[in-house]
Amino acid sequence: MDIEIGEVGSAGLLPESLLVDLPEIDAQHEEIFNRIESLKSACFESTLTPIDEFESLLAYFAFHFATEERLADAVGLDFVDHARIHAETLALLRKALDELIRSGRDAHSFLRYCEYWFERHISEDDRLSFGVLSSADLDPVSGLTQGPGPFCSAQA
Ligand SMILES: [Fe+2]
């Protein structure tokens, strides 16, 4: 499955309150909201549920969580509780999607839940975890710290 990494453009849809000020993370957050929006439109316009696109959304959530965990690891953030939230959410969404596939119903509920959960997660968890960083702390290519800073371990 191809996963495209979007860029946050000047026409970015994320409100200020949902920005974490790390371009890679903000771009992925926006991509997830875009995918949810387009699935809502697809489901509204048709009685068919595009299961492949729902699977793709779930895969993108997993890809995005792995990105956050990689960046947190690179700068030595304590991310254990946050990563646990990611793992629990992925399991919950997997279960809900399996139920959706089995029943063929509640696609809108699934999408509303994704959107609600994700917005809350960004504003309450991501901004808290990443608020101590800025893009100046990370190398734009490698995602690693530019140099020893307060978030690096001695061995990093
Ligand atoms: Fe997160």
PDB file of C-alpha atoms and ligand atoms in Angstrom:
ATOM      1  CA  MET A   1       0.000   0.000   0.000  1.00  0.00           C
ATOM      2  CA  ASP A   2       1.362   3.412  -0.955  1.00  0.00           C
ATOM      3  CA  ILE A   3       1.310   6.005   1.735  1.00  0.00           C
ATOM      4  CA  GLU A   4       1.670   9.548   0.568  1.00  0.00           C
ATOM      5  CA  ILE A   5       3.035  12.104   2.921  1.00  0.00           C
ATOM      6  CA  GLY A   6       1.252  15.365   2.443  1.00  0.00           C
ATOM      7  CA  GLU A   7       2.594  18.826   2.976  1.00  0.00           C
ATOM      8  CA  VAL A   8       0.805  21.472   4.948  1.00  0.00           C
ATOM      9  CA  GLY A   9       0.190  24.106   2.330  1.00  0.00           C
ATOM     10  CA  SER A  10      -0.866  27.686   2.696  1.00  0.00           C
ATOM     11  CA  ALA A  11      -4.442  26.498   2.270  1.00  0.00           C
ATOM     12  CA  GLY A  12      -4.061  24.142   5.219  1.00  0.00           C
ATOM     13  CA  LEU A  13      -7.325  23.222   6.843  1.00  0.00           C
ATOM     14  CA  LEU A  14      -6.051  22.729  10.365  1.00  0.00           C
ATOM     15  CA  PRO A  15      -7.063  25.446  12.812  1.00  0.00           C
ATOM     16  CA  GLU A  16      -4.327  26.973  14.937  1.00  0.00           C
ATOM     17  CA  SER A  17      -5.595  25.044  17.955  1.00  0.00           C
ATOM     18  CA  LEU A  18      -4.727  21.741  16.233  1.00  0.00           C
ATOM     19  CA  LEU A  19      -1.207  22.614  15.109  1.00  0.00           C
ATOM     20  CA  VAL A  20       1.728  21.039  16.908  1.00  0.00           C
ATOM     21  CA  ASP A  21       4.232  23.130  14.895  1.00  0.00           C
ATOM     22  CA  LEU A  22       6.134  20.118  13.605  1.00  0.00           C
ATOM     23  CA  PRO A  23       5.605  20.175   9.811  1.00  0.00           C
ATOM     24  CA  GLU A  24       5.754  16.408   9.309  1.00  0.00           C
ATOM     25  CA  ILE A  25       3.209  15.775  12.055  1.00  0.00           C
ATOM     26  CA  ASP A  26       0.911  18.650  11.073  1.00  0.00           C
ATOM     27  CA  ALA A  27       0.938  17.430   7.452  1.00  0.00           C
ATOM     28  CA  GLN A  28      -0.039  13.933   8.529  1.00  0.00           C
ATOM     29  CA  HIS A  29      -2.782  15.230  10.821  1.00  0.00           C
ATOM     30  CA  GLU A  30      -4.197  17.207   7.918  1.00  0.00           C
ATOM     31  CA  GLU A  31      -3.959  14.181   5.629  1.00  0.00           C
ATOM     32  CA  ILE A  32      -5.992  12.102   8.085  1.00  0.00           C
ATOM     33  CA  PHE A  33      -8.716  14.756   8.345  1.00  0.00           C
ATOM     34  CA  ASN A  34      -8.767  14.978   4.533  1.00  0.00           C
ATOM     35  CA  ARG A  35      -9.157  11.220   4.218  1.00  0.00           C
ATOM     36  CA  ILE A  36     -12.000  11.195   6.748  1.00  0.00           C
ATOM     37  CA  GLU A  37     -13.727  14.043   4.872  1.00  0.00           C
ATOM     38  CA  SER A  38     -13.443  12.299   1.532  1.00  0.00           C
ATOM     39  CA  LEU A  39     -14.757   9.049   2.996  1.00  0.00           C
ATOM     40  CA  LYS A  40     -17.716  10.933   4.474  1.00  0.00           C
ATOM     41  CA  SER A  41     -18.486  12.333   1.022  1.00  0.00           C
ATOM     42  CA  ALA A  42     -18.055   8.938  -0.641  1.00  0.00           C
ATOM     43  CA  CYS A  43     -20.399   7.267   1.863  1.00  0.00           C
ATOM     44  CA  PHE A  44     -22.942  10.071   1.627  1.00  0.00           C
ATOM     45  CA  GLU A  45     -23.095   9.863  -2.158  1.00  0.00           C
ATOM     46  CA  SER A  46     -23.320   6.093  -2.388  1.00  0.00           C
ATOM     47  CA  THR A  47     -24.794   3.147  -0.546  1.00  0.00           C
ATOM     48  CA  LEU A  48     -21.555   1.232  -1.183  1.00  0.00           C
ATOM     49  CA  THR A  49     -18.875   1.409   1.500  1.00  0.00           C
ATOM     50  CA  PRO A  50     -15.356   1.734   0.018  1.00  0.00           C
ATOM     51  CA  ILE A  51     -13.744  -0.827   2.322  1.00  0.00           C
ATOM     52  CA  ASP A  52     -10.298  -0.433   0.698  1.00  0.00           C
ATOM     53  CA  GLU A  53     -10.309   3.250   1.569  1.00  0.00           C
ATOM     54  CA  PHE A  54     -11.318   2.536   5.153  1.00  0.00           C
ATOM     55  CA  GLU A  55      -8.443   0.032   5.362  1.00  0.00           C
ATOM     56  CA  SER A  56      -6.162   2.679   3.884  1.00  0.00           C
ATOM     57  CA  LEU A  57      -7.291   5.168   6.545  1.00  0.00           C
ATOM     58  CA  LEU A  58      -6.470   2.654   9.278  1.00  0.00           C
ATOM     59  CA  ALA A  59      -3.059   1.965   7.708  1.00  0.00           C
ATOM     60  CA  TYR A  60      -2.408   5.693   7.598  1.00  0.00           C
ATOM     61  CA  PHE A  61      -3.290   6.027  11.284  1.00  0.00           C
ATOM     62  CA  ALA A  62      -0.723   3.285  12.015  1.00  0.00           C
ATOM     63  CA  PHE A  63       1.870   4.989   9.798  1.00  0.00           C
ATOM     64  CA  HIS A  64       1.216   8.324  11.494  1.00  0.00           C
ATOM     65  CA  PHE A  65       1.452   6.914  15.022  1.00  0.00           C
ATOM     66  CA  ALA A  66       4.754   5.249  14.078  1.00  0.00           C
ATOM     67  CA  THR A  67       6.030   8.615  12.829  1.00  0.00           C
ATOM     68  CA  GLU A  68       5.162  10.299  16.115  1.00  0.00           C
ATOM     69  CA  GLU A  69       6.815   7.499  18.064  1.00  0.00           C
ATOM     70  CA  ARG A  70       9.964   7.734  15.891  1.00  0.00           C
ATOM     71  CA  LEU A  71      10.229  11.485  16.405  1.00  0.00           C
ATOM     72  CA  ALA A  72       9.599  11.185  20.140  1.00  0.00           C
ATOM     73  CA  ASP A  73      12.273   8.491  20.361  1.00  0.00           C
ATOM     74  CA  ALA A  74      14.718  10.599  18.346  1.00  0.00           C
ATOM     75  CA  VAL A  75      14.503  13.457  20.830  1.00  0.00           C
ATOM     76  CA  GLY A  76      14.226  11.347  23.958  1.00  0.00           C
ATOM     77  CA  LEU A  77      10.652  12.226  24.924  1.00  0.00           C
ATOM     78  CA  ASP A  78       8.935  10.007  27.468  1.00  0.00           C
ATOM     79  CA  PHE A  79       6.292   8.645  25.130  1.00  0.00           C
ATOM     80  CA  VAL A  80       5.283   5.374  26.803  1.00  0.00           C
ATOM     81  CA  ASP A  81       1.770   6.449  27.815  1.00  0.00           C
ATOM     82  CA  HIS A  82       1.199   8.209  24.506  1.00  0.00           C
ATOM     83  CA  ALA A  83       2.308   5.148  22.519  1.00  0.00           C
ATOM     84  CA  ARG A  84      -0.040   3.017  24.621  1.00  0.00           C
ATOM     85  CA  ILE A  85      -2.936   5.295  23.623  1.00  0.00           C
ATOM     86  CA  HIS A  86      -1.935   4.804  19.977  1.00  0.00           C
ATOM     87  CA  ALA A  87      -1.856   1.000  20.316  1.00  0.00           C
ATOM     88  CA  GLU A  88      -5.204   0.872  22.148  1.00  0.00           C
ATOM     89  CA  THR A  89      -6.823   3.156  19.600  1.00  0.00           C
ATOM     90  CA  LEU A  90      -5.559   1.126  16.661  1.00  0.00           C
ATOM     91  CA  ALA A  91      -6.964  -2.047  18.240  1.00  0.00           C
ATOM     92  CA  LEU A  92     -10.293  -0.313  18.870  1.00  0.00           C
ATOM     93  CA  LEU A  93     -10.509   1.071  15.327  1.00  0.00           C
ATOM     94  CA  ARG A  94      -9.562  -2.353  13.914  1.00  0.00           C
ATOM     95  CA  LYS A  95     -12.405  -3.944  15.872  1.00  0.00           C
ATOM     96  CA  ALA A  96     -14.865  -1.252  14.791  1.00  0.00           C
ATOM     97  CA  LEU A  97     -13.828  -1.582  11.145  1.00  0.00           C
ATOM     98  CA  ASP A  98     -14.173  -5.364  11.273  1.00  0.00           C
ATOM     99  CA  GLU A  99     -17.690  -4.874  12.642  1.00  0.00           C
ATOM    100  CA  LEU A 100     -18.443  -2.356   9.897  1.00  0.00           C
ATOM    101  CA  ILE A 101     -17.234  -4.806   7.241  1.00  0.00           C
ATOM    102  CA  ARG A 102     -19.297  -7.605   8.764  1.00  0.00           C
ATOM    103  CA  SER A 103     -22.499  -5.622   9.140  1.00  0.00           C
ATOM    104  CA  GLY A 104     -22.163  -3.188   6.247  1.00  0.00           C
ATOM    105  CA  ARG A 105     -23.665  -0.514   8.488  1.00  0.00           C
ATOM    106  CA  ASP A 106     -22.555   2.460  10.547  1.00  0.00           C
ATOM    107  CA  ALA A 107     -19.872   3.808   8.223  1.00  0.00           C
ATOM    108  CA  HIS A 108     -20.844   7.333   9.284  1.00  0.00           C
ATOM    109  CA  SER A 109     -20.619   6.457  12.974  1.00  0.00           C
ATOM    110  CA  PHE A 110     -17.164   4.996  12.397  1.00  0.00           C
ATOM    111  CA  LEU A 111     -16.011   8.163  10.627  1.00  0.00           C
ATOM    112  CA  ARG A 112     -17.572  10.480  13.205  1.00  0.00           C
ATOM    113  CA  TYR A 113     -15.821   8.539  15.931  1.00  0.00           C
ATOM    114  CA  CYS A 114     -12.454   8.711  14.079  1.00  0.00           C
ATOM    115  CA  GLU A 115     -12.805  12.443  13.622  1.00  0.00           C
ATOM    116  CA  TYR A 116     -13.902  13.155  17.181  1.00  0.00           C
ATOM    117  CA  TRP A 117     -11.248  10.917  18.706  1.00  0.00           C
ATOM    118  CA  PHE A 118      -8.470  12.301  16.489  1.00  0.00           C
ATOM    119  CA  GLU A 119      -9.286  15.947  17.157  1.00  0.00           C
ATOM    120  CA  ARG A 120      -9.366  15.320  20.894  1.00  0.00           C
ATOM    121  CA  HIS A 121      -6.122  13.308  20.725  1.00  0.00           C
ATOM    122  CA  ILE A 122      -4.287  16.124  18.925  1.00  0.00           C
ATOM    123  CA  SER A 123      -5.543  18.860  21.227  1.00  0.00           C
ATOM    124  CA  GLU A 124      -5.081  16.939  24.470  1.00  0.00           C
ATOM    125  CA  ASP A 125      -2.265  14.434  23.862  1.00  0.00           C
ATOM    126  CA  ASP A 126      -0.162  15.482  20.867  1.00  0.00           C
ATOM    127  CA  ARG A 127       0.032  19.150  21.780  1.00  0.00           C
ATOM    128  CA  LEU A 128       0.983  18.202  25.324  1.00  0.00           C
ATOM    129  CA  SER A 129       3.678  15.721  24.220  1.00  0.00           C
ATOM    130  CA  PHE A 130       5.142  17.753  21.384  1.00  0.00           C
ATOM    131  CA  GLY A 131       4.509  21.200  22.826  1.00  0.00           C
ATOM    132  CA  VAL A 132       7.962  21.140  24.374  1.00  0.00           C
ATOM    133  CA  LEU A 133       9.519  20.836  20.905  1.00  0.00           C
ATOM    134  CA  SER A 134       9.579  22.936  17.814  1.00  0.00           C
ATOM    135  CA  SER A 135      10.724  22.146  14.303  1.00  0.00           C
ATOM    136  CA  ALA A 136      13.995  23.911  15.179  1.00  0.00           C
ATOM    137  CA  ASP A 137      14.756  20.932  17.430  1.00  0.00           C
ATOM    138  CA  LEU A 138      14.549  18.493  14.528  1.00  0.00           C
ATOM    139  CA  ASP A 139      16.547  18.040  11.377  1.00  0.00           C
ATOM    140  CA  PRO A 140      14.000  18.364   8.550  1.00  0.00           C
ATOM    141  CA  VAL A 141      15.452  15.384   6.670  1.00  0.00           C
ATOM    142  CA  SER A 142      16.303  12.834   9.324  1.00  0.00           C
ATOM    143  CA  GLY A 143      13.847  13.975  11.981  1.00  0.00           C
ATOM    144  CA  LEU A 144      16.685  13.744  14.471  1.00  0.00           C
ATOM    145  CA  THR A 145      17.763  16.471  16.816  1.00  0.00           C
ATOM    146  CA  GLN A 146      20.058  19.157  15.496  1.00  0.00           C
ATOM    147  CA  GLY A 147      22.364  18.734  18.419  1.00  0.00           C
ATOM    148  CA  PRO A 148      22.365  17.887  22.086  1.00  0.00           C
ATOM    149  CA  GLY A 149      19.419  19.588  23.658  1.00  0.00           C
ATOM    150  CA  PRO A 150      17.359  19.200  26.806  1.00  0.00           C
ATOM    151  CA  PHE A 151      15.340  16.370  25.233  1.00  0.00           C
ATOM    152  CA  CYS A 152      18.300  14.182  24.251  1.00  0.00           C
ATOM    153  CA  SER A 153      19.599  11.403  26.395  1.00  0.00           C
ATOM    154  CA  ALA A 154      23.334  11.302  27.014  1.00  0.00           C
ATOM    155  CA  GLN A 155      23.678   8.343  24.613  1.00  0.00           C
ATOM    156  CA  ALA A 156      21.545   9.822  21.843  1.00  0.00           C
TER     157      ALA A 156
HETATM  158 FE    FE B   1      -0.440  10.950  19.002  1.00  0.00          FE
END
